[in-house]
Coordinates of N, CA and C in Angstrom, one line a residue:
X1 N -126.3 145.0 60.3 CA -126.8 146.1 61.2 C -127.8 145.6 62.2
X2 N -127.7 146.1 63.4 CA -128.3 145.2 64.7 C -129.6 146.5 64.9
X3 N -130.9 146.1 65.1 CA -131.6 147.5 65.3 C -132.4 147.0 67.1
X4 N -131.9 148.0 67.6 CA -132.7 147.5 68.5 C -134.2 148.7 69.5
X5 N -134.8 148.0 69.6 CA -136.3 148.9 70.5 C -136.8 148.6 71.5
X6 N -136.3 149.6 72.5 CA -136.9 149.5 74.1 C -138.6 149.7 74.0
X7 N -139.1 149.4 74.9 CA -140.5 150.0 75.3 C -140.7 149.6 76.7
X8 N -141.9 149.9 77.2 CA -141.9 149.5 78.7 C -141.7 150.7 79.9
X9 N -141.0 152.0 79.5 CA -140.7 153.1 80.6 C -142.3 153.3 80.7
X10 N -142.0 154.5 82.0 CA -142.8 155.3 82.6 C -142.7 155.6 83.9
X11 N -143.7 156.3 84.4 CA -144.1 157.1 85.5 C -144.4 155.8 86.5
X12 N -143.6 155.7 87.5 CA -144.5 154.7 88.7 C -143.6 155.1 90.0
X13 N -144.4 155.1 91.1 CA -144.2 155.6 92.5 C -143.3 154.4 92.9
X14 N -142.7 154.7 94.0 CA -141.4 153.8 95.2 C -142.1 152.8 95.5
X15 N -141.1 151.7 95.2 CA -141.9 150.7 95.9 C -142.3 149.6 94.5
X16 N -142.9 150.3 93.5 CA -143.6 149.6 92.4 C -143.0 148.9 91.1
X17 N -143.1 148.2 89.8 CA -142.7 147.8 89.1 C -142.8 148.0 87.7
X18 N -141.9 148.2 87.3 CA -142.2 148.0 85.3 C -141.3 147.4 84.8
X19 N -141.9 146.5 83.6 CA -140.9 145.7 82.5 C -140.9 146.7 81.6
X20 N -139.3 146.5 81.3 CA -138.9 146.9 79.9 C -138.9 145.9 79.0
X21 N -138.6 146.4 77.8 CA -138.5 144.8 76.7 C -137.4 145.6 75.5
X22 N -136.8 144.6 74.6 CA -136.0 145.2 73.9 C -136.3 144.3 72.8
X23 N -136.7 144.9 71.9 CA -137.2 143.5 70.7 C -135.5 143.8 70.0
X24 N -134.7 142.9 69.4 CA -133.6 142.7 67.9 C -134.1 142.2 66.7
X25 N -133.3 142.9 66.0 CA -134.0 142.5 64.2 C -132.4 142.6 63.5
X26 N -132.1 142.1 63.2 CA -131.1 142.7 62.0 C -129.6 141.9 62.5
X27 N -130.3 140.7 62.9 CA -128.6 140.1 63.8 C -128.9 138.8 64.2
X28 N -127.8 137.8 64.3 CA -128.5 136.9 64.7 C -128.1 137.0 66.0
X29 N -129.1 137.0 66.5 CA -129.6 137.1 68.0 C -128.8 136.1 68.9
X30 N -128.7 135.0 69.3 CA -128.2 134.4 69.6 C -126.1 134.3 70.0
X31 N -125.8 135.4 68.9 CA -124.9 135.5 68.8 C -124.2 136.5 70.3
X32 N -124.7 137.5 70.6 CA -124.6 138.4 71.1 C -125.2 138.3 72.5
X33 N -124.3 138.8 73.2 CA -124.6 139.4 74.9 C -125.5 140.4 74.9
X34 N -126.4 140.3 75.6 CA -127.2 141.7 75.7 C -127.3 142.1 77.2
X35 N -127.1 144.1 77.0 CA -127.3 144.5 78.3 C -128.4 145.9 78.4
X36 N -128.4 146.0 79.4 CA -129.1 147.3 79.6 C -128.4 147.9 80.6
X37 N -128.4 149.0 80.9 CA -127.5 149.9 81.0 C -128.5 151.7 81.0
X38 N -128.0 152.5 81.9 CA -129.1 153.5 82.1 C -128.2 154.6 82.5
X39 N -128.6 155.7 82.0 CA -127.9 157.3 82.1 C -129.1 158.0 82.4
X40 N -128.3 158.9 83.1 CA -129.1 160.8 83.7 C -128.3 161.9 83.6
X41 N -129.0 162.4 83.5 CA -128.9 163.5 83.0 C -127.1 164.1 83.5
X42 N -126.1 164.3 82.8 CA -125.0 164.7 83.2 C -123.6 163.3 83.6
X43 N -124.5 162.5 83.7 CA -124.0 161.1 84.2 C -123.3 160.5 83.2
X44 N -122.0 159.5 83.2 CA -122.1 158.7 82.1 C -123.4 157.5 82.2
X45 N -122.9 156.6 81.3 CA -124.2 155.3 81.0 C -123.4 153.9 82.1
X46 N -124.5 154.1 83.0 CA -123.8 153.1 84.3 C -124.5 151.4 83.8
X47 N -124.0 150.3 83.6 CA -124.2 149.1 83.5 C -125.3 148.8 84.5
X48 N -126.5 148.5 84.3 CA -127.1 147.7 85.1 C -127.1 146.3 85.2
X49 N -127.8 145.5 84.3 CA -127.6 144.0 83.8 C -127.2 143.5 82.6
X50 N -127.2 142.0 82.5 CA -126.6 141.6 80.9 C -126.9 140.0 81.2
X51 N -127.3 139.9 79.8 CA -127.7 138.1 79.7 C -126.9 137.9 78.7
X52 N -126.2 136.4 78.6 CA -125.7 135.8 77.6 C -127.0 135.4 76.6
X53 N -126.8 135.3 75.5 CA -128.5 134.8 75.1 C -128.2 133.2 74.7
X54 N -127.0 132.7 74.8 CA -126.3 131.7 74.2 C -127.3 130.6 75.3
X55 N -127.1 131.0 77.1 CA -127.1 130.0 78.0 C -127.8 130.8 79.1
X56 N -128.7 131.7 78.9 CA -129.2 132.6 80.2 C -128.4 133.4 80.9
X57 N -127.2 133.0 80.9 CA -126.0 133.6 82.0 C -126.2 134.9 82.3
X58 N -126.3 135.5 83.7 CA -127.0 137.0 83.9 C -125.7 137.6 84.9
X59 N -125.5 138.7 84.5 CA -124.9 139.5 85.4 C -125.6 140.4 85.8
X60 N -125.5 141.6 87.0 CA -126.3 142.3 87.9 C -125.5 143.4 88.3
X61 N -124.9 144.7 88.4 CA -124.7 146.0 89.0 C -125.4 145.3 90.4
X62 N -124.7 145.7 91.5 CA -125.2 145.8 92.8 C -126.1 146.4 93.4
X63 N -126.5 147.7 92.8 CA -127.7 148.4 92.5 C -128.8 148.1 92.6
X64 N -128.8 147.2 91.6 CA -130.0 146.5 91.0 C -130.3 145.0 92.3
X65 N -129.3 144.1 91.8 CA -129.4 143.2 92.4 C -130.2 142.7 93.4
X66 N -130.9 141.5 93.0 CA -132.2 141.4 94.0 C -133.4 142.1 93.7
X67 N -133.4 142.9 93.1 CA -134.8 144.1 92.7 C -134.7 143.6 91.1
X68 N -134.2 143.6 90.2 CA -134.0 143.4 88.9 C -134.1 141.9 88.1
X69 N -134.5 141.9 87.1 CA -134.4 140.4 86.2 C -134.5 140.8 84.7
X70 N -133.2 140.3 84.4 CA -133.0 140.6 82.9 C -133.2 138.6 82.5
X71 N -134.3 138.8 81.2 CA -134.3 137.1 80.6 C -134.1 137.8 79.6
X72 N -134.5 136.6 78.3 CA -134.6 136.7 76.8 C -135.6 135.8 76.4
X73 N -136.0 136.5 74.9 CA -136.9 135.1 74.8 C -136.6 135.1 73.0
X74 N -135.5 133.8 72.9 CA -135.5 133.5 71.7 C -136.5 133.9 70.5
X75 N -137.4 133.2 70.7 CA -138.1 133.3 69.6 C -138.9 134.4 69.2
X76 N -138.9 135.3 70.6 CA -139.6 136.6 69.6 C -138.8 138.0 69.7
X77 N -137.1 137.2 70.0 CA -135.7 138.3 69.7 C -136.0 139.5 70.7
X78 N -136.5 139.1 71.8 CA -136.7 140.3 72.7 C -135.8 139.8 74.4
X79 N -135.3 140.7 74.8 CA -134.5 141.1 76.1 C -135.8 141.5 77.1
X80 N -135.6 141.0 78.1 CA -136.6 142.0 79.2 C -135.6 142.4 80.5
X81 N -136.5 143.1 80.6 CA -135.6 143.7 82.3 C -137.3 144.0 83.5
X82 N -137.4 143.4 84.2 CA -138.2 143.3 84.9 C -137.6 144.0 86.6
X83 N -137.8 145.2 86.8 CA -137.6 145.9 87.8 C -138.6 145.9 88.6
X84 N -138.5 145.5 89.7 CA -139.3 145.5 91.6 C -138.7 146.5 92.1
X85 N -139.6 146.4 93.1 CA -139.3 147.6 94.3 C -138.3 148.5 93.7
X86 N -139.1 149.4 93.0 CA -138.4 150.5 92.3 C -137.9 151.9 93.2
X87 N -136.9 152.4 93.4 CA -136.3 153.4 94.1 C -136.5 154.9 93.2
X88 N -136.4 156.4 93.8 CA -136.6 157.1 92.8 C -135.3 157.4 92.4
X89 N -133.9 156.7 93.0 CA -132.5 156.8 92.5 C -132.6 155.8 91.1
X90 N -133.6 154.7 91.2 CA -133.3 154.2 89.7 C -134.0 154.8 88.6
X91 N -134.2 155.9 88.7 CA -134.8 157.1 87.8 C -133.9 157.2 86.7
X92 N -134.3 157.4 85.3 CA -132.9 157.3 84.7 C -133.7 156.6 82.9
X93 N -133.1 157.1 82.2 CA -133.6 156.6 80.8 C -132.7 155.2 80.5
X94 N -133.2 154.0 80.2 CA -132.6 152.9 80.2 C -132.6 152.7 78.7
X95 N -131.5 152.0 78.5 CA -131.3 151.4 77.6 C -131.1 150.0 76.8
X96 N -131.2 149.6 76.4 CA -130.6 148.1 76.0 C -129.2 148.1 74.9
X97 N -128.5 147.1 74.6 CA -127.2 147.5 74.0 C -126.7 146.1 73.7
X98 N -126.5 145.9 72.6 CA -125.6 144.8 72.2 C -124.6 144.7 72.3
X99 N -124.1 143.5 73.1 CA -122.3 143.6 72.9 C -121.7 142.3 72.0
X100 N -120.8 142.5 71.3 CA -120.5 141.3 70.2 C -118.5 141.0 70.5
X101 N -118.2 141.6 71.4 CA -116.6 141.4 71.1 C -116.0 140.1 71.6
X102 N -115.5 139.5 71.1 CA -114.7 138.4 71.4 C -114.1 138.3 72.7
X103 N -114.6 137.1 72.7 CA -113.7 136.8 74.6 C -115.1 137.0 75.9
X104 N -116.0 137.6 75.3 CA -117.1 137.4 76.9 C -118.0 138.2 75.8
X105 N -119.1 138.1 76.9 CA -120.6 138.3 76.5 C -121.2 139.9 76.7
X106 N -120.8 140.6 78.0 CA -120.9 141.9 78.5 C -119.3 142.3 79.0
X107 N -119.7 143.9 79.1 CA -118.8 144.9 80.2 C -119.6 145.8 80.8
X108 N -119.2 146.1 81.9 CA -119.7 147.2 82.7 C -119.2 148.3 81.9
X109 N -118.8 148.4 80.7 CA -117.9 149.9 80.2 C -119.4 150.2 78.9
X110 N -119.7 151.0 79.0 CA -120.5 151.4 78.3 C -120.2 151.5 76.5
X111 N -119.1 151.8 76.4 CA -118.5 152.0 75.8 C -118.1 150.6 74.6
X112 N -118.3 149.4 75.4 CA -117.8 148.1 74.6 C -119.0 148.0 74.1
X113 N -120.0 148.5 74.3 CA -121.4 147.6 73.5 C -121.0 148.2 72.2
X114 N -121.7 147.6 71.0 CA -121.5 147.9 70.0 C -122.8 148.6 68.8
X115 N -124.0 148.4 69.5 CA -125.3 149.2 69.4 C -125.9 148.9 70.4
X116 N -127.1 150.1 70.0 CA -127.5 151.0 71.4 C -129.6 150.8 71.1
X117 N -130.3 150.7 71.4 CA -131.9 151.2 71.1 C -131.4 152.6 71.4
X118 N -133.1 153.6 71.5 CA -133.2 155.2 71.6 C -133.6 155.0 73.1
X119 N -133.8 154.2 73.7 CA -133.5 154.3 75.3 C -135.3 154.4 75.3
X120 N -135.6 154.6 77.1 CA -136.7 154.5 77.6 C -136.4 155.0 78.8
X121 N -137.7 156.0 78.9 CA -137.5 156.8 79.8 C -138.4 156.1 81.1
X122 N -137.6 155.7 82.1 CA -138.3 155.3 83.4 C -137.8 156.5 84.5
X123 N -139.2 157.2 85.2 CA -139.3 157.6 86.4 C -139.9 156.8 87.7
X124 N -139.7 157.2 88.9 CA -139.5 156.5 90.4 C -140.2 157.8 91.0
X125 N -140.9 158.7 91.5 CA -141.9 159.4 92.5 C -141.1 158.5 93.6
X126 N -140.9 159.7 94.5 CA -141.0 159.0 96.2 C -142.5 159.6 97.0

């Protein structure tokens, strides 16, 4: 059983920055792709980023790209997502998400990850 915990949302104006982090416990970590991934209200859960945790390997939503940085840090089993120049469109409760299926590391399908944290709620003020 994979448990995972966001922290890191909140309140910050256009323009500004907040990390998220995602600690894992219950998995061996290394095994697994990790993404974050963010829904609103009525929306499905749109892919933002994903690291291999194997080799760093990072994928990026367009969205994001250039404003975003998803690492990991082995040893203390946590994911980050480091968002810049924040927009009030990236408003949106974020998530992190394990993905474990054979053959790749992430999907943009929300749906392939295989656990989820209780999300984190980040707002954007214009």
């Amino acid at each position: 059983q994979v448990q995972l915990v966001e922290s890191g949302g909140g309140l910050v104006q256009a323009g500004g920055s907040l990390r998220l982090s995602c600690v894992a416990s219950g998995c061996t970590f290394s095994s697994y792709g990790m993404g974050w991934l963010r829904q609103t209200p009525g929306k499905e859960r749109e892919f933002a980023a994903a690291i291999r945790c194997s080799d760093a390997e990072t994928s990026y939503a367009d969205s994001v790209k250039g404003r975003f940085t998803i690492s990991r840090d082995h040893a203390k089993n946590t994911v980050y997502l480091q968002m810049n120049s924040l927009k009030p469109e990236d408003t949106a409760v974020y998530y992190c998400a394990s993905y474990s299926r054979r053959g790749g590391w992430y999907s943009t399908d929300a749906r392939e990850y295989a656990y989820w944290g209780q999300g984190t709620q980040v707002t954007v003020s214009s």
